[in-house]
Amino acid sequence: QVQLQQSGPGLVKPSQTLSLTCAISGDSVSSNSAAWNWIRQSPSRGLEWLGRTYYRSKWYNTYAISVKSRITINPDTSKNQFSLNLNSVTPEDTAVYYCARTKSGDLDYWGQGTLVTVSS
Amino acid sequence: QSVLTQPPSASGTPGQWVTISCSGSSSNIGSDNVYWYQQLPGTAPKLLIYRNNQRPSGVPDRFSGSKSGTSASLAISGLRSEDEADYYCAAWDGSLSGWVFGGGTKLTVL
């Protein structure tokens, strides 16, 4: 059974960096058939895919155009987890953030979600 | 505005059959699989239908999915009170190179 456990602060100040981690159990961040995604949900923007990291003989990242200049997703093979860094945040980045797995193309398991509020 | 279009609300009485539509384009639904998720209040989306019409183990066969062209539908038969939730469709968009979602449909069981 795959489980994704998220951790990170729930409050970030404007202009600072939002950082979250997603710990994986039941699969490997280095799996050749999986991709590891970050998705957020807010009342104003709905569900919004932010980006992914995946391993196919080497590491690849894909990011949504809306956040491409501000986002980094990194794998950590030693801890079997991956992380999200979103810099220069504004109140518009306030949302529930989810990590999620894609396996053989199917977006299946999601983390429990983390409400991140951007406020001074 | 979401890339995929869903009705904001749907309703039915216990035992009824309801459908929720999801409309997209040739770059998403028209060329890739559709996924449906159920989201109960305060929880993460849960996969309900994958690859247009497949149910993960544990999902009742009251839930079914279909796709035609650039549209898809989720059907729920024998509606139950515990089906009251938000439902989202999703697909990979080849033009955007990312996952896209519908705006969600709030299902009310009257």
mmCIF file of C-alpha atoms in Angstrom:
data_model
loop_
_atom_site.group_PDB
_atom_site.id
_atom_site.type_symbol
_atom_site.label_atom_id
_atom_site.label_comp_id
_atom_site.label_asym_id
_atom_site.label_seq_id
_atom_site.Cartn_x
_atom_site.Cartn_y
_atom_site.Cartn_z
ATOM 1 C CA GLN A 1 0.000 0.000 0.000
ATOM 2 C CA VAL A 2 1.468 3.326 -1.086
ATOM 3 C CA GLN A 3 1.434 6.151 1.428
ATOM 4 C CA LEU A 4 2.544 9.728 0.934
ATOM 5 C CA GLN A 5 3.184 11.720 4.111
ATOM 6 C CA GLN A 6 3.561 15.472 3.771
ATOM 7 C CA SER A 7 5.369 17.808 6.138
ATOM 8 C CA GLY A 8 6.216 21.489 6.227
ATOM 9 C CA PRO A 9 5.125 24.836 7.658
ATOM 10 C CA GLY A 10 1.565 26.047 7.354
ATOM 11 C CA LEU A 11 2.440 29.749 7.370
ATOM 12 C CA VAL A 12 4.863 31.553 5.053
ATOM 13 C CA LYS A 13 5.534 35.260 4.811
ATOM 14 C CA PRO A 14 5.116 37.097 1.508
ATOM 15 C CA SER A 15 8.246 37.115 -0.700
ATOM 16 C CA GLN A 16 9.685 34.121 1.155
ATOM 17 C CA THR A 17 9.995 30.490 0.015
ATOM 18 C CA LEU A 18 7.352 27.835 0.564
ATOM 19 C CA SER A 19 8.969 24.455 1.275
ATOM 20 C CA LEU A 20 7.175 21.113 1.637
ATOM 21 C CA THR A 21 8.348 17.516 1.745
ATOM 22 C CA CYS A 22 6.568 14.324 0.771
ATOM 23 C CA ALA A 23 7.837 11.050 2.266
ATOM 24 C CA ILE A 24 7.073 7.935 0.240
ATOM 25 C CA SER A 25 6.321 4.453 1.563
ATOM 26 C CA GLY A 26 5.347 1.465 -0.548
ATOM 27 C CA ASP A 27 7.199 2.702 -3.652
ATOM 28 C CA SER A 28 10.497 4.274 -4.633
ATOM 29 C CA VAL A 29 11.135 7.852 -5.699
ATOM 30 C CA SER A 30 13.577 6.308 -8.215
ATOM 31 C CA SER A 31 10.963 4.015 -9.771
ATOM 32 C CA ASN A 32 11.189 3.858 -13.569
ATOM 33 C CA SER A 33 7.393 3.776 -13.869
ATOM 34 C CA ALA A 34 6.393 6.504 -11.420
ATOM 35 C CA ALA A 35 6.364 10.289 -11.362
ATOM 36 C CA TRP A 36 6.052 12.429 -8.260
ATOM 37 C CA ASN A 37 3.787 15.441 -8.469
ATOM 38 C CA TRP A 38 2.798 18.534 -6.543
ATOM 39 C CA ILE A 39 -0.750 19.830 -6.924
ATOM 40 C CA ARG A 40 -2.507 22.635 -5.083
ATOM 41 C CA GLN A 41 -6.141 23.489 -4.463
ATOM 42 C CA SER A 42 -7.690 26.837 -3.677
ATOM 43 C CA PRO A 43 -11.226 28.239 -3.972
ATOM 44 C CA SER A 44 -10.096 30.733 -6.621
ATOM 45 C CA ARG A 45 -7.934 28.445 -8.784
ATOM 46 C CA GLY A 46 -9.414 24.991 -8.116
ATOM 47 C CA LEU A 47 -7.048 22.050 -8.533
ATOM 48 C CA GLU A 48 -3.824 23.171 -10.173
ATOM 49 C CA TRP A 49 -0.953 20.860 -11.133
ATOM 50 C CA LEU A 50 2.378 22.494 -10.310
ATOM 51 C CA GLY A 51 4.995 20.062 -11.508
ATOM 52 C CA ARG A 52 6.662 16.676 -11.207
ATOM 53 C CA THR A 53 9.963 14.872 -10.926
ATOM 54 C CA TYR A 54 10.697 11.414 -12.291
ATOM 55 C CA TYR A 55 13.558 9.045 -13.032
ATOM 56 C CA ARG A 56 14.103 7.395 -16.395
ATOM 57 C CA SER A 57 17.805 6.527 -16.336
ATOM 58 C CA LYS A 58 18.291 10.126 -15.272
ATOM 59 C CA TRP A 59 16.189 12.696 -13.422
ATOM 60 C CA TYR A 60 13.668 14.884 -15.199
ATOM 61 C CA ASN A 61 11.459 17.733 -14.025
ATOM 62 C CA THR A 62 8.370 19.229 -15.630
ATOM 63 C CA TYR A 63 6.773 22.412 -14.331
ATOM 64 C CA ALA A 64 3.523 24.255 -14.980
ATOM 65 C CA ILE A 65 3.972 27.446 -16.967
ATOM 66 C CA SER A 66 2.185 29.444 -14.264
ATOM 67 C CA VAL A 67 4.920 28.763 -11.680
ATOM 68 C CA LYS A 68 7.891 27.740 -13.829
ATOM 69 C CA SER A 69 10.055 30.696 -12.856
ATOM 70 C CA ARG A 70 9.531 30.129 -9.113
ATOM 71 C CA ILE A 71 9.355 26.373 -8.561
ATOM 72 C CA THR A 72 11.823 23.587 -7.854
ATOM 73 C CA ILE A 73 10.941 19.945 -7.194
ATOM 74 C CA ASN A 74 13.778 17.759 -5.957
ATOM 75 C CA PRO A 75 14.037 14.038 -5.246
ATOM 76 C CA ASP A 76 15.903 12.763 -2.204
ATOM 77 C CA THR A 77 16.838 9.151 -2.835
ATOM 78 C CA SER A 78 18.523 8.711 0.545
ATOM 79 C CA LYS A 79 15.228 9.405 2.341
ATOM 80 C CA ASN A 80 12.860 8.199 -0.403
ATOM 81 C CA GLN A 81 11.064 11.514 -0.550
ATOM 82 C CA PHE A 82 10.705 14.572 -2.730
ATOM 83 C CA SER A 83 10.275 18.226 -2.014
ATOM 84 C CA LEU A 84 8.628 21.384 -3.310
ATOM 85 C CA ASN A 85 10.176 24.823 -3.147
ATOM 86 C CA LEU A 86 8.143 27.778 -4.378
ATOM 87 C CA ASN A 87 9.863 31.108 -4.001
ATOM 88 C CA SER A 88 8.671 34.715 -3.951
ATOM 89 C CA VAL A 89 5.250 33.704 -2.658
ATOM 90 C CA THR A 90 2.282 36.061 -2.497
ATOM 91 C CA PRO A 91 -1.126 35.680 -0.849
ATOM 92 C CA GLU A 92 -2.328 34.166 -4.154
ATOM 93 C CA ASP A 93 -0.184 31.123 -3.339
ATOM 94 C CA THR A 94 -2.345 30.371 -0.308
ATOM 95 C CA ALA A 95 -3.789 26.918 -0.921
ATOM 96 C CA VAL A 96 -3.897 23.309 0.192
ATOM 97 C CA TYR A 97 -0.853 21.619 -1.313
ATOM 98 C CA TYR A 98 -0.857 17.925 -2.178
ATOM 99 C CA CYS A 99 1.855 15.551 -3.295
ATOM 100 C CA ALA A 100 0.679 12.741 -5.553
ATOM 101 C CA ARG A 101 2.009 9.771 -7.454
ATOM 102 C CA THR A 102 1.625 8.937 -11.119
ATOM 103 C CA LYS A 103 2.202 5.243 -11.781
ATOM 104 C CA SER A 104 2.326 3.950 -15.371
ATOM 105 C CA GLY A 105 0.540 7.160 -16.320
ATOM 106 C CA ASP A 106 -2.220 6.937 -13.712
ATOM 107 C CA LEU A 107 -2.521 9.728 -11.111
ATOM 108 C CA ASP A 108 -3.472 7.504 -8.214
ATOM 109 C CA TYR A 109 -2.254 8.162 -4.665
ATOM 110 C CA TRP A 110 -2.342 11.557 -2.968
ATOM 111 C CA GLY A 111 -0.826 12.858 0.255
ATOM 112 C CA GLN A 112 -3.016 14.140 3.056
ATOM 113 C CA GLY A 113 -2.658 17.780 2.046
ATOM 114 C CA THR A 114 -1.061 20.769 3.766
ATOM 115 C CA LEU A 115 -2.801 24.118 4.104
ATOM 116 C CA VAL A 116 -0.222 26.807 3.454
ATOM 117 C CA THR A 117 -1.195 30.369 4.206
ATOM 118 C CA VAL A 118 0.887 33.248 2.866
ATOM 119 C CA SER A 119 0.573 36.131 5.291
ATOM 120 C CA SER A 120 2.726 38.522 7.231
ATOM 121 C CA GLN B 1 -11.020 28.939 -14.889
ATOM 122 C CA SER B 2 -10.381 25.231 -15.113
ATOM 123 C CA VAL B 3 -9.257 23.629 -18.370
ATOM 124 C CA LEU B 4 -11.893 20.883 -18.092
ATOM 125 C CA THR B 5 -15.531 21.903 -17.720
ATOM 126 C CA GLN B 6 -17.883 20.316 -15.209
ATOM 127 C CA PRO B 7 -21.290 21.402 -13.927
ATOM 128 C CA PRO B 8 -20.867 23.046 -10.513
ATOM 129 C CA SER B 9 -23.595 20.986 -8.900
ATOM 130 C CA ALA B 10 -25.675 17.836 -9.230
ATOM 131 C CA SER B 11 -28.250 16.207 -7.020
ATOM 132 C CA GLY B 12 -30.374 13.118 -6.613
ATOM 133 C CA THR B 13 -32.388 11.157 -4.135
ATOM 134 C CA PRO B 14 -31.259 7.874 -2.568
ATOM 135 C CA GLY B 15 -31.421 5.034 -5.043
ATOM 136 C CA GLN B 16 -31.385 7.305 -8.083
ATOM 137 C CA TRP B 17 -28.899 7.306 -10.959
ATOM 138 C CA VAL B 18 -26.945 10.490 -11.582
ATOM 139 C CA THR B 19 -24.335 11.496 -14.128
ATOM 140 C CA ILE B 20 -21.639 14.167 -14.070
ATOM 141 C CA SER B 21 -20.151 15.428 -17.304
ATOM 142 C CA CYS B 22 -16.631 16.620 -18.085
ATOM 143 C CA SER B 23 -15.787 18.460 -21.276
ATOM 144 C CA GLY B 24 -12.297 19.041 -22.615
ATOM 145 C CA SER B 25 -10.428 19.342 -25.887
ATOM 146 C CA SER B 26 -8.345 17.395 -28.349
ATOM 147 C CA SER B 27 -5.176 18.032 -26.351
ATOM 148 C CA ASN B 28 -6.468 16.400 -23.177
ATOM 149 C CA ILE B 29 -9.587 14.203 -23.097
ATOM 150 C CA GLY B 30 -9.508 13.761 -26.840
ATOM 151 C CA SER B 31 -6.052 12.211 -26.779
ATOM 152 C CA ASP B 32 -5.544 10.732 -23.323
ATOM 153 C CA ASN B 33 -7.254 8.927 -20.471
ATOM 154 C CA VAL B 34 -9.765 10.473 -18.103
ATOM 155 C CA TYR B 35 -9.646 10.098 -14.341
ATOM 156 C CA TRP B 36 -12.324 10.773 -11.741
ATOM 157 C CA TYR B 37 -11.779 11.633 -8.086
ATOM 158 C CA GLN B 38 -14.067 11.846 -5.090
ATOM 159 C CA GLN B 39 -13.242 14.415 -2.421
ATOM 160 C CA LEU B 40 -14.960 14.353 0.944
ATOM 161 C CA PRO B 41 -14.771 17.518 3.081
ATOM 162 C CA GLY B 42 -11.327 18.067 4.576
ATOM 163 C CA THR B 43 -9.731 15.127 2.785
ATOM 164 C CA ALA B 44 -7.544 14.557 -0.247
ATOM 165 C CA PRO B 45 -9.044 13.519 -3.585
ATOM 166 C CA LYS B 46 -9.475 9.751 -3.869
ATOM 167 C CA LEU B 47 -9.172 7.944 -7.197
ATOM 168 C CA LEU B 48 -12.575 6.667 -8.288
ATOM 169 C CA ILE B 49 -12.153 5.857 -12.002
ATOM 170 C CA TYR B 50 -8.931 5.517 -13.982
ATOM 171 C CA ARG B 51 -8.257 5.104 -17.698
ATOM 172 C CA ASN B 52 -11.781 6.276 -18.575
ATOM 173 C CA ASN B 53 -13.730 3.357 -17.156
ATOM 174 C CA GLN B 54 -11.606 1.288 -14.774
ATOM 175 C CA ARG B 55 -12.363 1.036 -11.057
ATOM 176 C CA PRO B 56 -9.586 0.626 -8.475
ATOM 177 C CA SER B 57 -10.126 -2.235 -6.075
ATOM 178 C CA GLY B 58 -12.493 -1.243 -3.306
ATOM 179 C CA VAL B 59 -14.546 1.191 -5.397
ATOM 180 C CA PRO B 60 -18.141 -0.045 -5.655
ATOM 181 C CA ASP B 61 -19.441 -1.005 -9.085
ATOM 182 C CA ARG B 62 -22.148 1.637 -8.608
ATOM 183 C CA PHE B 63 -19.535 4.016 -10.009
ATOM 184 C CA SER B 64 -18.783 3.875 -13.718
ATOM 185 C CA GLY B 65 -17.019 6.051 -16.263
ATOM 186 C CA SER B 66 -17.220 6.572 -19.993
ATOM 187 C CA LYS B 67 -15.550 8.713 -22.642
ATOM 188 C CA SER B 68 -16.506 9.812 -26.108
ATOM 189 C CA GLY B 69 -14.402 12.192 -28.160
ATOM 190 C CA THR B 70 -13.500 15.185 -26.011
ATOM 191 C CA SER B 71 -16.065 14.506 -23.285
ATOM 192 C CA ALA B 72 -16.411 12.080 -20.425
ATOM 193 C CA SER B 73 -19.021 11.149 -17.862
ATOM 194 C CA LEU B 74 -19.161 9.691 -14.397
ATOM 195 C CA ALA B 75 -22.292 7.735 -13.515
ATOM 196 C CA ILE B 76 -23.410 6.781 -10.041
ATOM 197 C CA SER B 77 -26.236 4.295 -9.688
ATOM 198 C CA GLY B 78 -28.155 3.465 -6.518
ATOM 199 C CA LEU B 79 -27.221 6.811 -4.976
ATOM 200 C CA ARG B 80 -26.392 6.692 -1.265
ATOM 201 C CA SER B 81 -26.017 9.420 1.324
ATOM 202 C CA GLU B 82 -22.296 8.708 1.642
ATOM 203 C CA ASP B 83 -21.842 9.614 -2.038
ATOM 204 C CA GLU B 84 -22.372 13.265 -1.120
ATOM 205 C CA ALA B 85 -19.003 14.808 -2.035
ATOM 206 C CA ASP B 86 -17.140 16.844 -4.620
ATOM 207 C CA TYR B 87 -16.203 15.030 -7.836
ATOM 208 C CA TYR B 88 -13.366 16.043 -10.151
ATOM 209 C CA CYS B 89 -12.278 14.886 -13.581
ATOM 210 C CA ALA B 90 -8.661 15.038 -14.727
ATOM 211 C CA ALA B 91 -6.573 14.267 -17.784
ATOM 212 C CA TRP B 92 -3.049 14.767 -19.057
ATOM 213 C CA ASP B 93 -2.813 17.685 -21.476
ATOM 214 C CA GLY B 94 -0.241 17.135 -24.187
ATOM 215 C CA SER B 95 -0.129 20.784 -25.218
ATOM 216 C CA LEU B 96 0.421 22.051 -21.675
ATOM 217 C CA SER B 97 2.575 19.038 -20.721
ATOM 218 C CA GLY B 98 0.773 18.751 -17.412
ATOM 219 C CA TRP B 99 -2.289 17.457 -15.637
ATOM 220 C CA VAL B 100 -5.486 19.471 -15.995
ATOM 221 C CA PHE B 101 -8.599 19.281 -13.861
ATOM 222 C CA GLY B 102 -12.258 20.134 -13.925
ATOM 223 C CA GLY B 103 -13.656 22.726 -11.571
ATOM 224 C CA GLY B 104 -15.467 20.072 -9.578
ATOM 225 C CA THR B 105 -19.100 19.058 -9.159
ATOM 226 C CA LYS B 106 -20.727 19.153 -5.753
ATOM 227 C CA LEU B 107 -23.092 16.203 -5.478
ATOM 228 C CA THR B 108 -25.954 16.557 -3.027
ATOM 229 C CA VAL B 109 -28.042 13.584 -1.959
ATOM 230 C CA LEU B 110 -31.485 14.959 -1.154
#
